[in-house]
Tab-separated table of C-alpha atoms and ligand atoms in Angstrom:
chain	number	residue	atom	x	y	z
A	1	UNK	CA	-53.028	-207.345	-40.001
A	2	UNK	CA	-50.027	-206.510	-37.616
A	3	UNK	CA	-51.361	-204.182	-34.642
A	4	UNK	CA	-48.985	-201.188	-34.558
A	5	UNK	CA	-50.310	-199.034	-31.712
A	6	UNK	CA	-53.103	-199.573	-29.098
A	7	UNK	CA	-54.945	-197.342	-26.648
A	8	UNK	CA	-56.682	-199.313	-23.843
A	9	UNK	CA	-58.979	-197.790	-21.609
A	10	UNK	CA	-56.503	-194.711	-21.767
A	11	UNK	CA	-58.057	-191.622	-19.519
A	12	UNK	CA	-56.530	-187.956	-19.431
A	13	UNK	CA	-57.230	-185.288	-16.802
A	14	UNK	CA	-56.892	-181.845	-16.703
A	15	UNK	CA	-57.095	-179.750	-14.191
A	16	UNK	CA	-58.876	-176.168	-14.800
A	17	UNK	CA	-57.275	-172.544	-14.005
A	18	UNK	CA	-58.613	-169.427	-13.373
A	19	UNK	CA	-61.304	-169.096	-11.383
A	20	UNK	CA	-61.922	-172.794	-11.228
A	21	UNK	CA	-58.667	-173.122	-9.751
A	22	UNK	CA	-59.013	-176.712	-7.751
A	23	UNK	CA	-61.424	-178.706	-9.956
A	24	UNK	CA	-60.413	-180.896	-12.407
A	25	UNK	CA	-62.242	-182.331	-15.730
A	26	UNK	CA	-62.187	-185.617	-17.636
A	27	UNK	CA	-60.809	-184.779	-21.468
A	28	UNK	CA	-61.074	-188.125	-22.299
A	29	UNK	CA	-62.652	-190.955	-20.822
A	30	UNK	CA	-61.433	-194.673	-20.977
A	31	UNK	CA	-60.858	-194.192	-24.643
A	32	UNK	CA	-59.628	-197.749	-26.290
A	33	UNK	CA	-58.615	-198.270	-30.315
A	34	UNK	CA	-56.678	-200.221	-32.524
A	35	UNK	CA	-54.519	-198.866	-34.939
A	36	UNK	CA	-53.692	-201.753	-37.752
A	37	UNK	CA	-51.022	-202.107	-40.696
A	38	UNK	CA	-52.956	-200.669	-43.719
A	39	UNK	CA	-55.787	-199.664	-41.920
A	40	UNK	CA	-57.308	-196.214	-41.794
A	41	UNK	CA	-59.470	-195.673	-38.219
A	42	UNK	CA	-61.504	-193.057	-37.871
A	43	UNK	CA	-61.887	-190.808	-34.419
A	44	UNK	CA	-64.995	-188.547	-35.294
A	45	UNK	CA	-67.021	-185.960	-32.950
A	46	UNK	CA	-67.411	-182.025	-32.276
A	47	UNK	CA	-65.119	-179.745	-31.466
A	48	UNK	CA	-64.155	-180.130	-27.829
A	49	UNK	CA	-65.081	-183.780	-27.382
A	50	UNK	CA	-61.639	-184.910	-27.013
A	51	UNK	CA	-60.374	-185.927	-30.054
A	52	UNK	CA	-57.038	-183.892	-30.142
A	53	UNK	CA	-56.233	-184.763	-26.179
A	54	UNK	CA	-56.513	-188.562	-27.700
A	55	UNK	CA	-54.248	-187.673	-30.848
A	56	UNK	CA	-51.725	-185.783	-27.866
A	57	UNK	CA	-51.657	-188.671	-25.758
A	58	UNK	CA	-51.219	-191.149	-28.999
A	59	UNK	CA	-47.765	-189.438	-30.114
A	60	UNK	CA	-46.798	-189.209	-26.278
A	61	UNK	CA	-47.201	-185.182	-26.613
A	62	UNK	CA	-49.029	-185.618	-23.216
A	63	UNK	CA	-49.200	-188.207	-20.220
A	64	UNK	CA	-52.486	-190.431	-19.951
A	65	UNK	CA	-53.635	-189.890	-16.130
A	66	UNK	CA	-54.969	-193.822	-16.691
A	67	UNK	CA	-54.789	-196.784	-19.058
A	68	UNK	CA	-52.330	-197.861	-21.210
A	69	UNK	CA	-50.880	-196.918	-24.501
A	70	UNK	CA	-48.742	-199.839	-26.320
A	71	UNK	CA	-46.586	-199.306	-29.422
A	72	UNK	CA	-45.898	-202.593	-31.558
A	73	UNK	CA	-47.122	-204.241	-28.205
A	74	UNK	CA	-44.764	-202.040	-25.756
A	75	UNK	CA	-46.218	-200.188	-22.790
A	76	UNK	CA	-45.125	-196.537	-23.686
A	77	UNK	CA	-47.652	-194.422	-21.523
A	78	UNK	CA	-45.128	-193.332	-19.452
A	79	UNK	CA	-41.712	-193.040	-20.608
A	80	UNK	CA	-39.131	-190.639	-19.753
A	81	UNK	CA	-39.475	-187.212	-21.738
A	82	UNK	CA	-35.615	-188.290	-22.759
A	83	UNK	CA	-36.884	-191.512	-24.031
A	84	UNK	CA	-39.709	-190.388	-26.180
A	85	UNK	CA	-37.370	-189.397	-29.625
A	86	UNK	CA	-38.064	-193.213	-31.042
A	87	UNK	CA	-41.917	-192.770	-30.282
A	88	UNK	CA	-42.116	-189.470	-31.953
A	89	UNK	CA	-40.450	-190.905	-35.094
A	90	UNK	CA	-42.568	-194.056	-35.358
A	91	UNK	CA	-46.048	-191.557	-34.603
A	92	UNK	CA	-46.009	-188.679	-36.645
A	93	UNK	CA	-48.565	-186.019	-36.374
A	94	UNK	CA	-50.084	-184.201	-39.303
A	95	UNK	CA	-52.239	-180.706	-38.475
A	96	UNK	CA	-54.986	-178.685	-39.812
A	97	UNK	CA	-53.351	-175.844	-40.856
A	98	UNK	CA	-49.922	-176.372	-43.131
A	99	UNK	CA	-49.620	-172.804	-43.087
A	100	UNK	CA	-48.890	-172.825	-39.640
A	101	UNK	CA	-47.004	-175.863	-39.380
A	102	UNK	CA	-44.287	-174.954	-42.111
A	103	UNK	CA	-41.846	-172.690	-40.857
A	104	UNK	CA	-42.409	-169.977	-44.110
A	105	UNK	CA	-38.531	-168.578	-43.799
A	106	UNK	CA	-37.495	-171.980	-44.943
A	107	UNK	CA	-37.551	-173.673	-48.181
A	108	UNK	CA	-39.150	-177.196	-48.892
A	109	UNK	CA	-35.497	-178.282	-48.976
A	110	UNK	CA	-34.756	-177.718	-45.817
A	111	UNK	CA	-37.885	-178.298	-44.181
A	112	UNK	CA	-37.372	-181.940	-45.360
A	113	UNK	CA	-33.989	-182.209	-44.696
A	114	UNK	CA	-33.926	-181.367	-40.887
A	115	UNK	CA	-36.292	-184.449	-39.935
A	116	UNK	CA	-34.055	-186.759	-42.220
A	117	UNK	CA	-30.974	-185.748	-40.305
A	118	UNK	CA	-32.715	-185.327	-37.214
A	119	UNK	CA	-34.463	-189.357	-37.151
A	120	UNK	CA	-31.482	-190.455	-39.204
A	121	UNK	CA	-33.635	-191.557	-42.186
A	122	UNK	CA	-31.238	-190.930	-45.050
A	123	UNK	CA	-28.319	-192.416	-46.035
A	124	UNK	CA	-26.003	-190.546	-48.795
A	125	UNK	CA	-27.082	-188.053	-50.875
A	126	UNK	CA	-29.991	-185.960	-49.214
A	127	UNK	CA	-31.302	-184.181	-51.922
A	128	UNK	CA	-32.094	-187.648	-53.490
A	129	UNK	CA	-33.775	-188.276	-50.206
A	130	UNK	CA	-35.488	-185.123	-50.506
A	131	UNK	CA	-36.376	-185.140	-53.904
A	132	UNK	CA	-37.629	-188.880	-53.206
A	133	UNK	CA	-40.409	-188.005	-50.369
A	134	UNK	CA	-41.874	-185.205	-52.371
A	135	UNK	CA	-42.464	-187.486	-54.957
A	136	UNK	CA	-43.889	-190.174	-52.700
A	137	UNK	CA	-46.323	-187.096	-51.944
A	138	UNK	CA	-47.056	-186.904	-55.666
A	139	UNK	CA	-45.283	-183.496	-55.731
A	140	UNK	CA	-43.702	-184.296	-58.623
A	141	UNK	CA	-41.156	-183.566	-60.635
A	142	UNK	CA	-39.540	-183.076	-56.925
A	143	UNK	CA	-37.078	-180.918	-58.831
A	144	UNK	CA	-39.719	-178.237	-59.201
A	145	UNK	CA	-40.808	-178.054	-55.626
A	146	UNK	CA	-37.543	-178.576	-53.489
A	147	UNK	CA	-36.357	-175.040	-53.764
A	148	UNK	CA	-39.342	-173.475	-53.044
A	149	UNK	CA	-41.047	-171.624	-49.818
A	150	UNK	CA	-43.946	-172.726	-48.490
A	151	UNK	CA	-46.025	-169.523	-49.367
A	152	UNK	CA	-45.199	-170.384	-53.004
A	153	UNK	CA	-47.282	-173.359	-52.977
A	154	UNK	CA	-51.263	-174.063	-53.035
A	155	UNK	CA	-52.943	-174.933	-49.513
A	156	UNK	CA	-53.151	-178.680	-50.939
A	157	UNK	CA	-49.530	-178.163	-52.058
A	158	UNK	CA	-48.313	-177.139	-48.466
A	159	UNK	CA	-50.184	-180.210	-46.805
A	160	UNK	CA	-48.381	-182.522	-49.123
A	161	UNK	CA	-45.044	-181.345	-48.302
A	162	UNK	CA	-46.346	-180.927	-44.257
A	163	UNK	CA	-46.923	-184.938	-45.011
A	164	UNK	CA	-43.667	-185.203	-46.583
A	165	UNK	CA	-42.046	-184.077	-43.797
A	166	UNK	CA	-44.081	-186.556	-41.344
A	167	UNK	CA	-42.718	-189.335	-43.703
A	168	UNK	CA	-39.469	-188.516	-43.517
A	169	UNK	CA	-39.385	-189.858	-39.786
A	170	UNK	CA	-39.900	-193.108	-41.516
A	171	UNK	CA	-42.885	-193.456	-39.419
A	172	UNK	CA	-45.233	-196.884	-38.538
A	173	UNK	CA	-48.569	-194.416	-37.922
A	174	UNK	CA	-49.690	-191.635	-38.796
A	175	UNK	CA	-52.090	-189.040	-37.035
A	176	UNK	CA	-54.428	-186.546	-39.180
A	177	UNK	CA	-55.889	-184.678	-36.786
A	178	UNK	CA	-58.167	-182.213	-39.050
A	179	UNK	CA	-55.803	-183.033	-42.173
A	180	UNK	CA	-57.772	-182.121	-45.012
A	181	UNK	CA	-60.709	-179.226	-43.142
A	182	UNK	CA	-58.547	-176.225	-44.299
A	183	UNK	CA	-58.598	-177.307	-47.915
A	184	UNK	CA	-60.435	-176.652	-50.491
A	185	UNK	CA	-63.335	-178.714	-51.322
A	186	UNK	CA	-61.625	-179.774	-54.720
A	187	UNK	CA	-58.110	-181.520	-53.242
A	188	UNK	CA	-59.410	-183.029	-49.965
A	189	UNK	CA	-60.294	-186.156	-51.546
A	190	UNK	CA	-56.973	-186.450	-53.508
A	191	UNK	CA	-55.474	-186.028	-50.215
A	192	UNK	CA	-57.685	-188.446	-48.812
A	193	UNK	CA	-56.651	-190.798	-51.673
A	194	UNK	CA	-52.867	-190.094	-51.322
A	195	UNK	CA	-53.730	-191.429	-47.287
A	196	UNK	CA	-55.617	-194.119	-48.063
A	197	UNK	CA	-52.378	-194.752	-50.856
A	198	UNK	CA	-49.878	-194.667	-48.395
A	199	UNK	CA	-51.726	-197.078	-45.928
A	200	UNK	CA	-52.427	-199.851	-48.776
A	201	UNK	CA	-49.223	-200.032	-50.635
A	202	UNK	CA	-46.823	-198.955	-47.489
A	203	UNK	CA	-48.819	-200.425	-44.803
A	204	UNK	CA	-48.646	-197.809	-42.478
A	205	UNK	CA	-51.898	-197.225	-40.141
A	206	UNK	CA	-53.734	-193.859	-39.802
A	207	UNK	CA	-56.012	-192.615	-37.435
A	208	UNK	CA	-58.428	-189.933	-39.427
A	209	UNK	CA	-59.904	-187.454	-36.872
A	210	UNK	CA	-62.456	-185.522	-37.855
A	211	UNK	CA	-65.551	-184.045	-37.049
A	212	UNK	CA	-66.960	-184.871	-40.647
A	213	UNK	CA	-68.558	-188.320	-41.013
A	214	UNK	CA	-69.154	-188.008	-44.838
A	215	UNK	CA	-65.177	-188.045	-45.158
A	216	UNK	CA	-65.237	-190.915	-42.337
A	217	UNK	CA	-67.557	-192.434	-44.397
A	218	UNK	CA	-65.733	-192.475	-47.765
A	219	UNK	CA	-62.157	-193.429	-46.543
A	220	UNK	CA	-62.055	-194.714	-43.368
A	221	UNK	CA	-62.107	-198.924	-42.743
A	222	UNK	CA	-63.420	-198.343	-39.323
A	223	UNK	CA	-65.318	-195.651	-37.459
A	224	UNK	CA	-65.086	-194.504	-33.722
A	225	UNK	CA	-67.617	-191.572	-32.951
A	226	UNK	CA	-66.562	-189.580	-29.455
A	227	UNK	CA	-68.949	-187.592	-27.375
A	228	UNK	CA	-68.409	-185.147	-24.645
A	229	UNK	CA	-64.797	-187.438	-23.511
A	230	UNK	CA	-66.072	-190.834	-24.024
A	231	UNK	CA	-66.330	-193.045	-26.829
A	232	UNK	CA	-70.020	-193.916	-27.853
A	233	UNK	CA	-69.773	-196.170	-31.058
A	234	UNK	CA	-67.358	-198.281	-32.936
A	235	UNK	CA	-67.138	-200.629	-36.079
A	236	UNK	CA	-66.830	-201.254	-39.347
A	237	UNK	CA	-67.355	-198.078	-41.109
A	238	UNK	CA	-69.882	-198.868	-43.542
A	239	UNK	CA	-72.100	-201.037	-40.823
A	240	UNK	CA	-71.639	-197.861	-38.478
A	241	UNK	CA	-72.493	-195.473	-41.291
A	242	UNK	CA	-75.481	-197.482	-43.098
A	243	UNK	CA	-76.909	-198.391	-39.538
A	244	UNK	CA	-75.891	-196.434	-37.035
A	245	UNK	CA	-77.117	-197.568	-33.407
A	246	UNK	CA	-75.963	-194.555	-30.812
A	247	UNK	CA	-78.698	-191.297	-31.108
A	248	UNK	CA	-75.807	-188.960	-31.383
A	249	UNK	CA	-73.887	-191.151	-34.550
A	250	UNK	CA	-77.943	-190.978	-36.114
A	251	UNK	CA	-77.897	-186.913	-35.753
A	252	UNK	CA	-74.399	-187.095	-36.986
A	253	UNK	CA	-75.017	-188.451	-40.185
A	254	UNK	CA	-79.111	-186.411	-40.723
A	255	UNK	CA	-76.991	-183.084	-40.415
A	256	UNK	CA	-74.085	-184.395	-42.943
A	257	UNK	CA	-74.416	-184.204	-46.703
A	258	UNK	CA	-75.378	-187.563	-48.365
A	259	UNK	CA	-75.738	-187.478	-51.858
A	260	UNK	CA	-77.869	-190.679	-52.003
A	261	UNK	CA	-80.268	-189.557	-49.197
A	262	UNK	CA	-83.240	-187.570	-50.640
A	263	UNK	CA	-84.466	-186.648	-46.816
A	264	UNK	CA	-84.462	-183.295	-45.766
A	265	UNK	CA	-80.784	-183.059	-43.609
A	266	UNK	CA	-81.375	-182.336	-40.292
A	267	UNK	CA	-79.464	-179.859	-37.438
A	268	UNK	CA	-77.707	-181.194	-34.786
A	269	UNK	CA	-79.569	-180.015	-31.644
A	270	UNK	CA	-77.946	-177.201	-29.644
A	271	UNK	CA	-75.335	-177.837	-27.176
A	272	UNK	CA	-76.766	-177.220	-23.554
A	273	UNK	CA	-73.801	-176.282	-21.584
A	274	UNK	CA	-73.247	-179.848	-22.207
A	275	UNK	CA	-69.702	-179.164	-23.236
A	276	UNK	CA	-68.858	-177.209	-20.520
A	277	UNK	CA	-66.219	-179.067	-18.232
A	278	UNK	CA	-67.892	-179.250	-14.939
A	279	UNK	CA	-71.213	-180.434	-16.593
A	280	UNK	CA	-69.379	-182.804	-18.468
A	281	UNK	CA	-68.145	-184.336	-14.589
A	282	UNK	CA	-71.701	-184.328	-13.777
A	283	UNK	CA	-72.666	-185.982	-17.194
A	284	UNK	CA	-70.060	-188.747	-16.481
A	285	UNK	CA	-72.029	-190.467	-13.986
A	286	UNK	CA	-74.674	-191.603	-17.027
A	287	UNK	CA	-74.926	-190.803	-20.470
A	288	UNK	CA	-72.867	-187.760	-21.960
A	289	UNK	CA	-75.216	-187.293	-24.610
A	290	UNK	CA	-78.599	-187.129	-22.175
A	291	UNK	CA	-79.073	-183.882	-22.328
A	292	UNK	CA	-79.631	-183.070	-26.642
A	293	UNK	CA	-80.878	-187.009	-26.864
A	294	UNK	CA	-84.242	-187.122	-27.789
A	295	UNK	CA	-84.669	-190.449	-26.530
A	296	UNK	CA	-83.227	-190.026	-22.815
A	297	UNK	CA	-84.796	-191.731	-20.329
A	298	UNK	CA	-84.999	-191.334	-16.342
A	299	UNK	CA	-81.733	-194.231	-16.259
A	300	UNK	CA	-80.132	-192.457	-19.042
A	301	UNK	CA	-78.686	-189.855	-15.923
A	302	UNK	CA	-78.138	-192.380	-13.314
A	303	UNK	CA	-75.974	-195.240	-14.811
A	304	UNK	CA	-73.580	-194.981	-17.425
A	305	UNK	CA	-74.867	-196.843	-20.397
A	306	UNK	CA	-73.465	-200.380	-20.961
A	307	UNK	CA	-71.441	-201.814	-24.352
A	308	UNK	CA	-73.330	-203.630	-26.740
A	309	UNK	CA	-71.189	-205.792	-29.517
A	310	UNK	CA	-72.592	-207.500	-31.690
A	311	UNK	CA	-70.584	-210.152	-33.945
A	312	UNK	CA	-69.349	-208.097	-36.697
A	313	UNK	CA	-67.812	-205.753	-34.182
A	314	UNK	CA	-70.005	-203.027	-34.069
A	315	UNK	CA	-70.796	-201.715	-30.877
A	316	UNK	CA	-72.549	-199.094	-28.914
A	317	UNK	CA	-73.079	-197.682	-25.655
A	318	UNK	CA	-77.069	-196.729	-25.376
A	319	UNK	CA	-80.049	-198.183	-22.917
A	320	UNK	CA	-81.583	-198.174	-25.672
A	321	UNK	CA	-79.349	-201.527	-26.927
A	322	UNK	CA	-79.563	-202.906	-23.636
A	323	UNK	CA	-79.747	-206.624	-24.375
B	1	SF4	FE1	-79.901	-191.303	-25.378
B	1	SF4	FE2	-80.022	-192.710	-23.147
B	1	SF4	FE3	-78.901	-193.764	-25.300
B	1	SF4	FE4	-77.696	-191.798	-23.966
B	1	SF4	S1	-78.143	-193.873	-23.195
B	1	SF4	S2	-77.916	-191.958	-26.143
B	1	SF4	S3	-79.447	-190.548	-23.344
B	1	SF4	S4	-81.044	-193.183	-25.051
């Protein structure tokens, strides 16, 4: 598979306002992925663990403070503002909430239209163009949809045309950050399916972030699973979902539905403070999760836990895989 984009060891920094004017906390911590040609990658954790900063600094929205972001093997970490256009057309972002991303004073037709002009997609006659993408969406007949407003159409509607409109960049990757958690129950897996569609017979890669490993689960090739900034286990998804390795990835998947698990489903333990930035500084010299793991130990706080890999590619940072 051809590698399209590539984080590596990429860090981001933020500094805090208010009255912590002066101090400064880690959003993400030496984060490193893959994306590959017909691959979906999944990025899953809470809210707050970093997950969006990474999806940011991905599509060059935001500079990494450290490490090194590569597109088709080019270092773009740190290009000029004026030279990011060609990034943002090759990484497209797709949000939450299509509500909110479709501007509702403007119909499908010309929501489509600007980002063909704008990236220089189409050649000749637009509305063919137009009519083209929503079908690619499986909005189809286009002919019914083009001329309508946004708050005409079904929330599963709306995301298909808010994907639409990332295709129409003619992009390599493509970045669902929350894509399907506003939908109803009923349509997220046919947009899951119209993803995992696009990836397979277009070849484009995705990144899936999420905090819901039960989606991760069913759709995702691979599986990343962030904590508190840093990035605690990786692999194939169904070795990292049938035997997970990292405490936190374990809890993950007790508190998510699992239709063929008869145990009870456990809660997630409460978060500490543990989220809070300046603990999260102090948490960075061992183990984010130490404080909700139920199997810290005194070195767990000290040293940050080593990488463990085995030969299938799943990996984990624990003491508790220590080899
Ligand atoms: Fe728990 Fe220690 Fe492993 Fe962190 S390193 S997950 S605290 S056992």
């Amino acid at each position: 598979m051809t590698v399209l984009l590539e984080a590596v060891e990429v860090t981001k920094r933020m500094a805090l306002h208010g009255r912590q004017h002066g101090q400064w906390f880690t959003a993400v911590d030496s984060a490193s992925m893959t994306l590959e040609s017909g691959k979906v990658v999944a990025l899953v954790g809470e809210s707050g663990s970093g997950k969006s900063t990474l999806a940011r600094l991905l599509t060059l929205g935001d500079e990494p403070s450290g490490g090194t972001i590569r597109l088709a093997g080019k270092d773009v970490s740190h290009k000029r503002r004026t030279d990011r256009q060609a990034h943002f057309g090759q990484v497209q972002l797709i949000m939450q909430d299509p509500f909110a991303s479709l501007n509702q004073l403007h119909r499908v037709r010309y929501i489509l239209s600007r980002p063909l002009r704008n990236f220089g997609t189409a050649d000749g006659d637009l509305t063919a163009k137009v009519i083209e993408l929503l079908e690619r969406v499986n909005l189809t007949p286009g002919e019914q949809y083009i001329d309508k407003y946004p708050h005409e159409l079904s929330g599963g509607q709306r995301q298909r045309v808010a994907i639409a409109r990332a295709l129409a960049a003619d992009p390599v990757v493509l970045i669902g950050d929350e894509p399907v958690s506003m939908l109803d129950v009923s349509i997220r897996l046919d947009v899951l399916r119209l993803f995992a569609d696009l990836c397979a017979r277009d070849g484009l890669a995705m990144l899936y972030i999420t905090h819901d490993i039960a989606s991760a689960r069913y759709f995702a090739d691979e599986i990343n699973v962030i904590y508190a900034a840093r990035m605690v286990e990786g692999g194939p998804a169904e070795e990292v979902t049938q035997r997970p390795r990292h405490p936190y990835t374990q809890l993950l998947l007790e508190s998510s539905p699992d239709p063929d698990r008869s145990s009870q489903r456990r809660t997630l333990p409460m978060a500490d403070g543990s989220n809070e930035p300046i603990d999260r500084e102090q948490e960075l010299a061992g183990c984010p999760f130490a404080a909700r793991c139920p199997h810290a130990m005194p070195i767990c706080t000290q040293k940050p836990p080593p990488t463990t890999t085995s030969t299938n590619g799943h990996w984990t940072r624990c003491w508790l895989h220590e080899e």
